[in-house]
mmCIF file of C-alpha atoms in Angstrom:
data_model
loop_
_atom_site.group_PDB
_atom_site.id
_atom_site.type_symbol
_atom_site.label_atom_id
_atom_site.label_comp_id
_atom_site.label_asym_id
_atom_site.label_seq_id
_atom_site.Cartn_x
_atom_site.Cartn_y
_atom_site.Cartn_z
ATOM 1 C CA THR A 1 -16.901 -2.229 1.525
ATOM 2 C CA GLN A 2 -16.273 -0.904 -1.780
ATOM 3 C CA LEU A 3 -14.232 -2.975 -4.072
ATOM 4 C CA LEU A 4 -11.267 -2.618 -7.080
ATOM 5 C CA GLU A 5 -11.183 -5.045 -10.081
ATOM 6 C CA GLN A 6 -7.560 -4.566 -11.292
ATOM 7 C CA SER A 7 -6.692 -6.159 -14.674
ATOM 8 C CA PRO A 8 -4.535 -7.496 -15.607
ATOM 9 C CA GLN A 9 -3.058 -9.400 -12.612
ATOM 10 C CA PHE A 10 0.151 -10.399 -15.162
ATOM 11 C CA LEU A 11 1.684 -7.891 -17.674
ATOM 12 C CA SER A 12 4.790 -9.842 -19.192
ATOM 13 C CA ILE A 13 6.190 -7.311 -22.428
ATOM 14 C CA GLN A 14 9.088 -6.579 -24.090
ATOM 15 C CA GLU A 15 11.076 -3.038 -23.862
ATOM 16 C CA GLY A 16 9.204 -0.499 -25.734
ATOM 17 C CA GLU A 17 5.734 -2.147 -25.741
ATOM 18 C CA ASN A 18 3.107 -0.097 -24.869
ATOM 19 C CA LEU A 19 0.464 -1.351 -22.037
ATOM 20 C CA THR A 20 -2.658 -0.397 -20.212
ATOM 21 C CA VAL A 21 -3.722 -1.618 -16.776
ATOM 22 C CA TYR A 22 -7.526 -1.170 -15.701
ATOM 23 C CA CYS A 23 -8.909 -0.670 -12.215
ATOM 24 C CA ASN A 24 -12.553 -0.896 -12.148
ATOM 25 C CA SER A 25 -15.758 -1.083 -9.593
ATOM 26 C CA SER A 26 -19.339 -1.126 -9.538
ATOM 27 C CA SER A 27 -19.014 2.036 -6.847
ATOM 28 C CA VAL A 28 -18.542 5.652 -7.099
ATOM 29 C CA PHE A 29 -15.015 6.768 -5.749
ATOM 30 C CA SER A 30 -14.076 10.421 -4.407
ATOM 31 C CA SER A 31 -10.695 10.040 -5.848
ATOM 32 C CA LEU A 32 -8.327 7.076 -7.013
ATOM 33 C CA GLN A 33 -4.696 6.517 -6.453
ATOM 34 C CA TRP A 34 -2.216 4.590 -8.166
ATOM 35 C CA TYR A 35 1.341 2.940 -6.196
ATOM 36 C CA ARG A 36 4.244 1.383 -7.800
ATOM 37 C CA GLN A 37 5.772 -1.176 -5.643
ATOM 38 C CA GLU A 38 8.891 -2.452 -6.514
ATOM 39 C CA PRO A 39 10.372 -5.658 -4.921
ATOM 40 C CA GLY A 40 11.380 -5.542 -0.954
ATOM 41 C CA GLU A 41 10.232 -2.234 -1.300
ATOM 42 C CA GLY A 42 6.802 -0.209 -0.063
ATOM 43 C CA PRO A 43 4.621 1.260 -2.375
ATOM 44 C CA VAL A 44 4.753 4.654 -4.068
ATOM 45 C CA LEU A 45 2.620 6.809 -4.546
ATOM 46 C CA LEU A 46 2.597 7.727 -8.294
ATOM 47 C CA VAL A 47 -0.878 9.969 -8.780
ATOM 48 C CA THR A 48 -4.131 10.906 -7.580
ATOM 49 C CA VAL A 49 -7.319 11.166 -9.705
ATOM 50 C CA VAL A 50 -9.868 13.402 -8.294
ATOM 51 C CA THR A 51 -11.942 14.927 -11.144
ATOM 52 C CA GLY A 52 -14.611 12.725 -13.321
ATOM 53 C CA GLY A 53 -12.478 12.724 -17.004
ATOM 54 C CA GLU A 54 -9.337 13.846 -15.393
ATOM 55 C CA VAL A 55 -5.881 12.498 -17.510
ATOM 56 C CA LYS A 56 -3.004 13.140 -15.835
ATOM 57 C CA LYS A 57 0.391 12.203 -17.305
ATOM 58 C CA LEU A 58 3.548 11.409 -15.732
ATOM 59 C CA LYS A 59 6.290 11.142 -18.173
ATOM 60 C CA ARG A 60 5.554 8.081 -20.084
ATOM 61 C CA LEU A 61 2.474 7.184 -17.938
ATOM 62 C CA THR A 62 -1.478 8.675 -18.240
ATOM 63 C CA PHE A 63 -3.745 7.886 -15.490
ATOM 64 C CA GLN A 64 -7.797 8.305 -16.845
ATOM 65 C CA PHE A 65 -10.062 8.676 -14.161
ATOM 66 C CA GLY A 66 -13.581 7.113 -15.473
ATOM 67 C CA ASP A 67 -16.372 10.291 -15.974
ATOM 68 C CA ALA A 68 -18.788 8.163 -13.396
ATOM 69 C CA ARG A 69 -15.773 8.166 -11.281
ATOM 70 C CA LYS A 70 -16.072 4.215 -11.078
ATOM 71 C CA ASP A 71 -13.187 3.243 -13.068
ATOM 72 C CA SER A 72 -9.379 4.426 -13.768
ATOM 73 C CA SER A 73 -6.459 3.440 -16.302
ATOM 74 C CA LEU A 74 -2.968 3.627 -16.274
ATOM 75 C CA HIS A 75 -1.465 3.250 -19.628
ATOM 76 C CA ILE A 76 2.703 3.200 -20.321
ATOM 77 C CA THR A 77 4.063 4.604 -23.163
ATOM 78 C CA ALA A 78 7.414 2.558 -24.724
ATOM 79 C CA ALA A 79 7.625 0.698 -21.369
ATOM 80 C CA GLN A 80 11.614 0.324 -20.432
ATOM 81 C CA PRO A 81 13.068 -2.619 -17.678
ATOM 82 C CA GLY A 82 12.932 0.064 -15.052
ATOM 83 C CA ASP A 83 8.890 0.229 -15.352
ATOM 84 C CA THR A 84 9.025 -3.190 -13.737
ATOM 85 C CA GLY A 85 6.675 -3.836 -10.429
ATOM 86 C CA LEU A 86 3.593 -4.028 -8.654
ATOM 87 C CA TYR A 87 1.121 -1.861 -10.000
ATOM 88 C CA LEU A 88 -1.504 -0.625 -7.164
ATOM 89 C CA CYS A 89 -5.161 1.302 -7.761
ATOM 90 C CA ALA A 90 -6.478 1.948 -4.092
ATOM 91 C CA GLY A 91 -9.298 4.120 -2.932
ATOM 92 C CA PRO A 92 -11.402 5.605 -0.129
ATOM 93 C CA ALA A 93 -12.739 2.400 1.937
ATOM 94 C CA GLY A 94 -15.874 4.395 2.465
ATOM 95 C CA GLY A 95 -18.002 5.241 5.629
ATOM 96 C CA THR A 96 -16.446 5.689 8.892
ATOM 97 C CA SER A 97 -13.122 4.187 7.233
ATOM 98 C CA TYR A 98 -10.934 6.782 9.361
ATOM 99 C CA GLY A 99 -8.730 7.328 5.911
ATOM 100 C CA LYS A 100 -9.002 3.638 4.959
ATOM 101 C CA LEU A 101 -8.121 2.418 1.517
ATOM 102 C CA THR A 102 -9.091 -0.227 -0.186
ATOM 103 C CA PHE A 103 -6.649 -1.981 -2.964
ATOM 104 C CA GLY A 104 -7.163 -3.565 -5.785
ATOM 105 C CA GLN A 105 -5.252 -6.965 -6.489
ATOM 106 C CA GLY A 106 -2.181 -5.503 -7.824
ATOM 107 C CA THR A 107 -0.783 -5.945 -11.883
ATOM 108 C CA ILE A 108 2.337 -7.476 -11.755
ATOM 109 C CA LEU A 109 4.626 -5.739 -14.964
ATOM 110 C CA THR A 110 7.817 -7.442 -16.268
ATOM 111 C CA VAL A 111 9.436 -5.671 -18.778
ATOM 112 C CA HIS A 112 12.019 -7.650 -20.651
ATOM 113 C CA PRO A 113 15.033 -5.526 -22.239
ATOM 114 C CA GLY B 1 8.743 15.260 1.474
ATOM 115 C CA ALA B 2 5.857 12.571 3.017
ATOM 116 C CA VAL B 3 8.896 10.618 4.244
ATOM 117 C CA VAL B 4 8.208 7.377 5.888
ATOM 118 C CA SER B 5 10.724 5.599 7.477
ATOM 119 C CA GLN B 6 10.692 1.594 8.922
ATOM 120 C CA HIS B 7 12.882 -0.025 11.098
ATOM 121 C CA PRO B 8 14.215 -2.540 11.105
ATOM 122 C CA SER B 9 14.205 -3.533 7.143
ATOM 123 C CA ARG B 10 14.698 -7.133 7.973
ATOM 124 C CA VAL B 11 14.519 -9.320 10.888
ATOM 125 C CA ILE B 12 15.342 -12.804 12.024
ATOM 126 C CA CYS B 13 13.720 -14.257 15.165
ATOM 127 C CA LYS B 14 13.033 -17.663 16.946
ATOM 128 C CA SER B 15 9.785 -18.924 17.226
ATOM 129 C CA GLY B 16 8.059 -17.805 20.588
ATOM 130 C CA THR B 17 9.928 -14.679 20.594
ATOM 131 C CA SER B 18 8.518 -11.276 20.634
ATOM 132 C CA VAL B 19 9.407 -8.758 17.445
ATOM 133 C CA LYS B 20 9.240 -4.704 17.624
ATOM 134 C CA ILE B 21 8.915 -2.522 14.663
ATOM 135 C CA GLU B 22 9.004 0.705 13.990
ATOM 136 C CA CYS B 23 7.003 3.337 11.790
ATOM 137 C CA ARG B 24 8.323 6.785 11.822
ATOM 138 C CA SER B 25 7.098 9.854 9.677
ATOM 139 C CA LEU B 26 10.210 11.958 9.285
ATOM 140 C CA ASP B 27 8.984 15.300 7.801
ATOM 141 C CA PHE B 28 5.174 15.307 8.523
ATOM 142 C CA GLN B 29 2.815 14.855 11.454
ATOM 143 C CA ALA B 30 1.001 11.683 11.126
ATOM 144 C CA THR B 31 -3.248 11.763 12.204
ATOM 145 C CA THR B 32 -3.248 7.974 11.132
ATOM 146 C CA MET B 33 -0.671 5.743 10.635
ATOM 147 C CA PHE B 34 -1.812 2.028 9.193
ATOM 148 C CA TRP B 35 -0.317 -1.646 9.007
ATOM 149 C CA TYR B 36 -0.775 -3.732 6.431
ATOM 150 C CA ARG B 37 0.896 -7.330 5.471
ATOM 151 C CA GLN B 38 1.859 -8.291 2.190
ATOM 152 C CA PHE B 39 2.479 -12.435 1.072
ATOM 153 C CA PRO B 40 4.776 -12.311 -2.346
ATOM 154 C CA LYS B 41 2.951 -11.186 -5.338
ATOM 155 C CA GLN B 42 -0.013 -9.879 -3.791
ATOM 156 C CA SER B 43 -1.978 -6.829 -2.794
ATOM 157 C CA LEU B 44 -1.675 -5.224 0.529
ATOM 158 C CA MET B 45 -3.746 -6.167 3.648
ATOM 159 C CA LEU B 46 -4.924 -4.436 5.839
ATOM 160 C CA MET B 47 -3.675 -5.203 9.546
ATOM 161 C CA ALA B 48 -5.043 -2.446 11.573
ATOM 162 C CA THR B 49 -5.429 1.590 11.481
ATOM 163 C CA SER B 50 -3.664 3.734 14.473
ATOM 164 C CA ASN B 51 -4.661 6.768 15.213
ATOM 165 C CA GLU B 52 -2.295 9.053 17.604
ATOM 166 C CA GLY B 53 -3.406 8.913 21.613
ATOM 167 C CA SER B 54 -6.168 5.932 20.911
ATOM 168 C CA LYS B 55 -6.498 2.219 20.652
ATOM 169 C CA ALA B 56 -5.998 0.722 17.479
ATOM 170 C CA THR B 57 -8.781 -0.277 15.222
ATOM 171 C CA TYR B 58 -7.961 -3.712 14.067
ATOM 172 C CA GLU B 59 -9.283 -5.719 10.731
ATOM 173 C CA GLN B 60 -11.282 -8.203 11.027
ATOM 174 C CA GLY B 61 -9.128 -12.042 11.680
ATOM 175 C CA VAL B 62 -6.197 -9.944 13.158
ATOM 176 C CA GLU B 63 -5.396 -10.980 16.399
ATOM 177 C CA LYS B 64 -5.251 -7.743 18.745
ATOM 178 C CA ASP B 65 -3.210 -9.473 21.324
ATOM 179 C CA LYS B 66 -0.391 -10.981 19.093
ATOM 180 C CA PHE B 67 -0.096 -7.497 16.677
ATOM 181 C CA LEU B 68 0.302 -5.160 19.804
ATOM 182 C CA ILE B 69 0.412 -1.697 17.981
ATOM 183 C CA ASN B 70 1.066 1.687 19.689
ATOM 184 C CA HIS B 71 0.853 4.841 18.174
ATOM 185 C CA ALA B 72 2.643 6.635 20.934
ATOM 186 C CA SER B 73 3.061 10.382 19.208
ATOM 187 C CA LEU B 74 2.164 12.185 15.678
ATOM 188 C CA THR B 75 5.252 10.884 14.407
ATOM 189 C CA LEU B 76 5.683 6.863 15.738
ATOM 190 C CA SER B 77 3.881 4.115 15.761
ATOM 191 C CA THR B 78 4.965 0.721 16.497
ATOM 192 C CA LEU B 79 3.956 -2.684 15.659
ATOM 193 C CA THR B 80 5.178 -5.819 18.057
ATOM 194 C CA VAL B 81 4.505 -9.509 17.260
ATOM 195 C CA THR B 82 4.212 -11.302 20.330
ATOM 196 C CA SER B 83 4.993 -14.931 20.583
ATOM 197 C CA ALA B 84 5.835 -15.143 17.100
ATOM 198 C CA HIS B 85 5.600 -18.248 14.702
ATOM 199 C CA PRO B 86 6.532 -19.477 11.066
ATOM 200 C CA GLU B 87 3.247 -18.312 10.212
ATOM 201 C CA ASP B 88 4.077 -14.921 11.026
ATOM 202 C CA SER B 89 6.803 -14.529 8.516
ATOM 203 C CA SER B 90 5.803 -11.884 6.304
ATOM 204 C CA PHE B 91 6.449 -8.830 4.779
ATOM 205 C CA TYR B 92 5.032 -6.068 7.057
ATOM 206 C CA ILE B 93 4.450 -1.927 6.126
ATOM 207 C CA CYS B 94 3.528 1.046 7.756
ATOM 208 C CA SER B 95 2.056 3.693 6.516
ATOM 209 C CA ALA B 96 1.337 7.171 7.368
ATOM 210 C CA ARG B 97 -1.614 9.624 6.807
ATOM 211 C CA GLY B 98 -1.163 13.495 7.357
ATOM 212 C CA ARG B 99 -4.121 15.178 7.191
ATOM 213 C CA VAL B 100 -7.915 14.489 8.142
ATOM 214 C CA GLY B 101 -9.880 14.038 5.096
ATOM 215 C CA VAL B 102 -6.663 13.509 2.715
ATOM 216 C CA PHE B 103 -6.444 9.884 1.636
ATOM 217 C CA GLU B 104 -2.827 9.323 0.025
ATOM 218 C CA GLN B 105 -0.641 7.233 1.997
ATOM 219 C CA TYR B 106 2.536 7.575 2.425
ATOM 220 C CA PHE B 107 4.301 4.071 2.843
ATOM 221 C CA GLY B 108 7.600 3.137 4.385
ATOM 222 C CA PRO B 109 10.250 0.831 2.885
ATOM 223 C CA GLY B 110 8.566 -2.242 4.757
ATOM 224 C CA THR B 111 10.427 -5.063 7.556
ATOM 225 C CA ARG B 112 10.833 -8.497 5.725
ATOM 226 C CA LEU B 113 10.524 -10.540 9.019
ATOM 227 C CA THR B 114 11.324 -13.974 8.931
ATOM 228 C CA VAL B 115 10.592 -16.315 12.107
ATOM 229 C CA THR B 116 12.560 -20.040 12.553
#
C-alpha cells in the first residue's frame, strides 16, 4: 500500500493570511486528488493532478504536483473563513485495488475572521 | 454531474438492532462504490469496496457479517450495520466511481449513526 503523509495536521490562521498544505510520499502516484470536507458533510473533490510538475488553479487555491509525482501541495492565498474545513489528499492505492484510494491523514484548517 | 446521495443523513437506534444505509449515484452509473467510516477530526477509513453484482471486498479488520454490503444495481449500494452496538456509532460515508481506470471518487453527504 502506498502511503501519503500530509502536513500540517492542524492549521489555525487569521483571515487574509496565506497557507500551504503538503502531501508527500516515497511512492510514485499516477495521479493525486485533493478533497475538502466540511463538518457533517462528505468530501468534495477539488482537483486531480496527473502530470509531473503540473500546476492547477481554482480561484485562490493553487495545486501543484511534484516533478517526480511523489508529492503535491495546496496553497491558499488570502484565506477566508469559508475555507475552513478538512483538506485531504488522496491517490490510487496501487496494485489490483479496484480503484481504491489511499488518503493522507488530513489537514484541519480553521480561518478566523 | 456526479452527485451521490445517502439516506438517512442521521439515524439513532437502540443497541442490538440493525440499521440500513443507502447510497445512490443520481446522475451516473457507478461501477464501484466504497464505504468509509470516519471518526471526529480524522481522515477516512475504508471499510469495503463493492462492485455491482459481486460480493464486496472488505478491508482487514472489518467484520463482513456485521457490516453487510449489497450493491444491487449500478446506482445503488446499501450498508447494513447488524446488531449495532454503541461502539458502531460513527459517521459513515459512501463514494462512487463512474468508470474503470478513473480514480476520482464522488462522495455522499454521510450518515451519522448513533447507537444508544
